[in-house]
Amino acid sequence: AVGFSHRDCGVEMGQFLLRRGRRKIGYVGALAQADVMRRARMQGFEQALAKGGHPLVDKEILLDRPGFYPGYYGLETLIARSPHLDSVYFHNDEMAIGALHYCQASGIRVPEDLGIAGWGGMEAAAVLPKRLTTTVVPTTAIGKCAAEALVSRIRGEAPQEVTVMQTRLVPGETA
């Protein structure tokens, strides 16, 4: 098995937002299917916030796929219910980019009025007017490591049972 810890990704983003001085934090996610990985990331995020003394204020979990438009209307719904939030973590970068468009359309300044953070390291996140705060997943390295483990197994060698790859939090300019 080759992969990374979704829970650790959530913990790292929660700690990062708290270090940035964010205290009234929300979350927007989607339930396209039973997404165990998203849930582990969200649980790690919530645990880090609670441990830091600032539990998650509100969350919006949509019965939709995690995409640009669900990020837009997910943030719109969350802000209507909890207008005092100072930061929101999103299920993925697509949703965070949709939220950035909602902020632009609504006159919400990012990050001054509201911090926005995504997950996944989507290529588009790097070319926005403000670099998205996100977590980059080393997909190529994971694939290479998995292929090497498979070749070792085919050769009769005993590869590691589990290889945990490191993700990278990109501070960006949105949170």
Tab-separated table of C-alpha atoms in Angstrom, residues 1-2 145-163:
chain	number	residue	atom	x	y	z
A	1	ALA	CA	0.000	0.000	0.000
A	2	VAL	CA	1.294	3.434	-0.971
A	145	CYS	CA	6.476	4.232	-5.540
A	146	ALA	CA	3.486	1.931	-6.101
A	147	ALA	CA	4.923	0.751	-9.444
A	148	GLU	CA	8.306	0.066	-7.820
A	149	ALA	CA	6.602	-1.931	-5.059
A	150	LEU	CA	4.694	-3.954	-7.653
A	151	VAL	CA	7.884	-4.694	-9.621
A	152	SER	CA	9.596	-5.784	-6.389
A	153	ARG	CA	6.707	-8.094	-5.606
A	154	ILE	CA	6.801	-9.590	-9.132
A	155	ARG	CA	10.545	-10.239	-8.699
A	156	GLY	CA	9.817	-12.108	-5.494
A	157	GLU	CA	11.272	-9.398	-3.273
A	158	ALA	CA	9.438	-8.299	-0.149
A	159	PRO	CA	8.578	-4.588	-0.462
A	160	GLN	CA	7.433	-2.502	2.493
A	161	GLU	CA	3.861	-3.345	3.530
A	162	VAL	CA	2.874	0.332	3.784
A	163	THR	CA	4.613	3.409	2.409
